[in-house]
PDB file of C-alpha atoms in Angstrom:
ATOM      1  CA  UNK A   1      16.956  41.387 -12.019  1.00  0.00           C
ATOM      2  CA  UNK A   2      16.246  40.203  -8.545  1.00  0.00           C
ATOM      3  CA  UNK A   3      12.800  39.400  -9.291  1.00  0.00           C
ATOM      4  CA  UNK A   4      14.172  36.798 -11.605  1.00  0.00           C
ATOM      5  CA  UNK A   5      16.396  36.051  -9.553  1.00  0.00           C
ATOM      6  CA  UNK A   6      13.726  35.397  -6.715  1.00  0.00           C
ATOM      7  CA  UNK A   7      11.523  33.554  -9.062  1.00  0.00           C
ATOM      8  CA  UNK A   8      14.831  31.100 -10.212  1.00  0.00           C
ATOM      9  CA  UNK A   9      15.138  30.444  -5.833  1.00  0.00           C
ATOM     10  CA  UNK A  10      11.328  30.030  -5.680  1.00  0.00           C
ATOM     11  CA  UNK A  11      11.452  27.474  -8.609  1.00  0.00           C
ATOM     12  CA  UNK A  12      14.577  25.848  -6.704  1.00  0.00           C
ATOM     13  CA  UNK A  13      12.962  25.759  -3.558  1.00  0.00           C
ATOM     14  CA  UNK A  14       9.491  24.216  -4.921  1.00  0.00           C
ATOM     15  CA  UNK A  15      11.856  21.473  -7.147  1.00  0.00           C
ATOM     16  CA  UNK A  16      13.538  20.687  -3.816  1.00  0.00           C
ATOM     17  CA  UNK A  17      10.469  20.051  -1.800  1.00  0.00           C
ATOM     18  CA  UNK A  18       9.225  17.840  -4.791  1.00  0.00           C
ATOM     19  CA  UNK A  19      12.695  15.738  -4.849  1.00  0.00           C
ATOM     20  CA  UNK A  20      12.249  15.272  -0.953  1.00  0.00           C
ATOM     21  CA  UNK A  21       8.984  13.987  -0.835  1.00  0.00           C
ATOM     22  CA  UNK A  22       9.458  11.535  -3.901  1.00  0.00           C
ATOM     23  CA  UNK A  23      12.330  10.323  -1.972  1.00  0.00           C
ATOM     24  CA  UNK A  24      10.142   9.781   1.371  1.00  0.00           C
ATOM     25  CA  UNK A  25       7.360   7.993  -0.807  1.00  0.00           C
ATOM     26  CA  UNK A  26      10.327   6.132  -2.912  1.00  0.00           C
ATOM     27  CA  UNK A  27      11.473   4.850   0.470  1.00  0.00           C
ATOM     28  CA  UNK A  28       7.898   3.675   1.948  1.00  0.00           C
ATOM     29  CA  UNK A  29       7.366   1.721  -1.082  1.00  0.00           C
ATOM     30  CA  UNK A  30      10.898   0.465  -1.127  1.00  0.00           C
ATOM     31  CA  UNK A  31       9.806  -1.005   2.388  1.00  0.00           C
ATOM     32  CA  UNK A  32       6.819  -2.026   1.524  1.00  0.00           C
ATOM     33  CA  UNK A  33       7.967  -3.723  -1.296  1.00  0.00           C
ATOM     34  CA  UNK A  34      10.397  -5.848   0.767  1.00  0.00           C
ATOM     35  CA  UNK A  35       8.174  -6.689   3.347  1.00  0.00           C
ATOM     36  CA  UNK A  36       5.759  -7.888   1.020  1.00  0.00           C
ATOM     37  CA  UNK A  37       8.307 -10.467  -0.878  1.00  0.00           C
ATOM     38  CA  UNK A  38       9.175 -11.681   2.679  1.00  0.00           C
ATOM     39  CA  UNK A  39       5.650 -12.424   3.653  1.00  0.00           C
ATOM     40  CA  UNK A  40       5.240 -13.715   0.113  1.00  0.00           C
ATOM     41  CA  UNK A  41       8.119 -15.697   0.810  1.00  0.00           C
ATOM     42  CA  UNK A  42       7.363 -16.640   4.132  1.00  0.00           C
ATOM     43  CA  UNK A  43       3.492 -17.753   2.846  1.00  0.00           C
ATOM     44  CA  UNK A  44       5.322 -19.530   0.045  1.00  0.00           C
ATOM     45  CA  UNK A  45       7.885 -21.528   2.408  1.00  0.00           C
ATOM     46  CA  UNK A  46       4.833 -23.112   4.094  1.00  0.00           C
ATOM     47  CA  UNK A  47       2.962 -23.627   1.108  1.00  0.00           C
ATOM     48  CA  UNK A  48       5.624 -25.772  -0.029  1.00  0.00           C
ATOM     49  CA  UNK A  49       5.513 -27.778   3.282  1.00  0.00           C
ATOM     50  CA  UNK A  50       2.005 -28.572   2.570  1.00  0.00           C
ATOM     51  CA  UNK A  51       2.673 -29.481  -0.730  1.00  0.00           C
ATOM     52  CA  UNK A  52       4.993 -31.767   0.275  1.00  0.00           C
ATOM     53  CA  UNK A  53       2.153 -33.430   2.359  1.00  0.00           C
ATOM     54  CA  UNK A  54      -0.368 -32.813  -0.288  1.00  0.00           C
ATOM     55  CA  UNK A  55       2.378 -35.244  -2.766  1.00  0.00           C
ATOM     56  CA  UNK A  56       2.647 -38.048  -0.055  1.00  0.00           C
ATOM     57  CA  UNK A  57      -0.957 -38.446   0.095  1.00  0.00           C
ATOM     58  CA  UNK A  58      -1.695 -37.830  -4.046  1.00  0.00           C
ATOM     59  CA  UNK A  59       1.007 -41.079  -4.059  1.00  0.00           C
ATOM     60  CA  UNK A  60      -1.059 -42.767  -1.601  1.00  0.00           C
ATOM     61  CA  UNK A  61      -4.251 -42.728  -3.554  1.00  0.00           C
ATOM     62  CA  UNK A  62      -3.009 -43.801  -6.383  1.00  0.00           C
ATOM     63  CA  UNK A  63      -1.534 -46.631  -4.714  1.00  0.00           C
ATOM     64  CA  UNK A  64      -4.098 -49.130  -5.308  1.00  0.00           C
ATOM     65  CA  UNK A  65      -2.278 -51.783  -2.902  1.00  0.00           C
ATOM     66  CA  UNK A  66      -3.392 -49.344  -0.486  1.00  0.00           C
ATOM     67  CA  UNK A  67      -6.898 -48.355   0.492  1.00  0.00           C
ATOM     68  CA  UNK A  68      -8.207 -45.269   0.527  1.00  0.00           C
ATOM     69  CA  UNK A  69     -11.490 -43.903   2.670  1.00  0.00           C
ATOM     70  CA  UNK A  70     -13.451 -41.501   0.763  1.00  0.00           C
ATOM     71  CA  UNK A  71     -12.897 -39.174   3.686  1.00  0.00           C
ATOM     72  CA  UNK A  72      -8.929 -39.425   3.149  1.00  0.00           C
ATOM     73  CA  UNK A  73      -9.578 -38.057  -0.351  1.00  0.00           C
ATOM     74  CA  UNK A  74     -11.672 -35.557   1.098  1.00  0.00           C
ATOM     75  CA  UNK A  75      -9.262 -34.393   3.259  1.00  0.00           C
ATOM     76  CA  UNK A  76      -6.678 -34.409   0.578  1.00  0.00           C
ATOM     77  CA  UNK A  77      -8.869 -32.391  -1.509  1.00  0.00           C
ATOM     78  CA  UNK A  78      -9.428 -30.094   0.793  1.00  0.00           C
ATOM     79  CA  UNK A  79      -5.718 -29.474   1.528  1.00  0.00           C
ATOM     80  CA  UNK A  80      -5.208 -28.919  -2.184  1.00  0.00           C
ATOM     81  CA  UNK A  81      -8.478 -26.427  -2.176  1.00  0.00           C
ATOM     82  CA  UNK A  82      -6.288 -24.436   0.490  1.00  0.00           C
ATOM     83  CA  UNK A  83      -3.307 -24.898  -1.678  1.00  0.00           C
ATOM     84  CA  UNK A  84      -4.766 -23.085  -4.459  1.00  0.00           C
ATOM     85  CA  UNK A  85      -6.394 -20.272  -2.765  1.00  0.00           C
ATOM     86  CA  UNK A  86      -2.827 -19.826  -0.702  1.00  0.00           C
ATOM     87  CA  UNK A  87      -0.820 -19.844  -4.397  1.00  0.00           C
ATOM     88  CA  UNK A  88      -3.432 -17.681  -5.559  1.00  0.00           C
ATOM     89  CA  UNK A  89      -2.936 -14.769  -3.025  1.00  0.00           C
ATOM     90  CA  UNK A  90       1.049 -15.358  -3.323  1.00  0.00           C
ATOM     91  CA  UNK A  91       0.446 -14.215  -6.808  1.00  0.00           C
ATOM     92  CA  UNK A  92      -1.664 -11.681  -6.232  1.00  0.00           C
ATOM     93  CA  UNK A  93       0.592 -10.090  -3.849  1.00  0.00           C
ATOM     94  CA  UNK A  94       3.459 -10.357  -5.824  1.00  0.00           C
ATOM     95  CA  UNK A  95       1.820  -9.126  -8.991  1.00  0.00           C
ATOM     96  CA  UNK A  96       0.478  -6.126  -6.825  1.00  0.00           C
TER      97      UNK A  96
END
C-alpha cells in the first residue's frame, strides 16, 4: 500500500512542478504580450501623426490652384512608402 501510495505523491509532485512552470511561462507571455500592444500602440500613435501629414499634403496635390514640384510628390510618396511598411509591421506584430 505505500508503494501506491508513494507513486500517488510522485504523480502529485511531478503535476505540481508542471502547474508551476506553465504558470512562469503563462506569466512571460502575459508580459510579453502587453509590452508588445504598447509598442504596437506606441508605433501606431506616431503612425497616425504622419498620416495626418501624409493627408495635408495628398490635399495639397490635388489642389490644382496650387503647384506642386515633382520632388514634393516624391517626398509625399515616400512618406506614404514608410507608412505602409510601418502599418505593415504593426500588423505583423499584433498578428504574432
Amino acid at each position: 500500500m505505500s508503494d501506491k501510495l508513494g507513486c500517488v505523491m510522485s504523480i502529485k509532485e511531478d503535476f505540481e512542478k508542471l502547474l508551476d512552470k506553465l504558470q512562469v511561462e503563462r506569466d512571460e507571455i502575459n508580459l510579453k504580450l502587453h509590452l508588445a500592444s504598447m509598442e504596437a500602440k506606441q508605433e501606431f500613435e506616431d503612425a497616425e501623426k504622419e498620416w495626418g501629414r501624409l493627408k495635408i499634403k495628398a490635399a495639397e496635390i490635388a489642389d490644382e490652384s496650387v503647384e506642386t514640384s515633382e520632388e514634393f510628390i516624391a517626398k509625399a510618396k515616400i512618406v506614404g512608402e514608410e507608412l505602409k511598411k510601418t502599418y505593415y509591421r504593426i500588423a505583423k506584430r499584433l498578428a504574432d
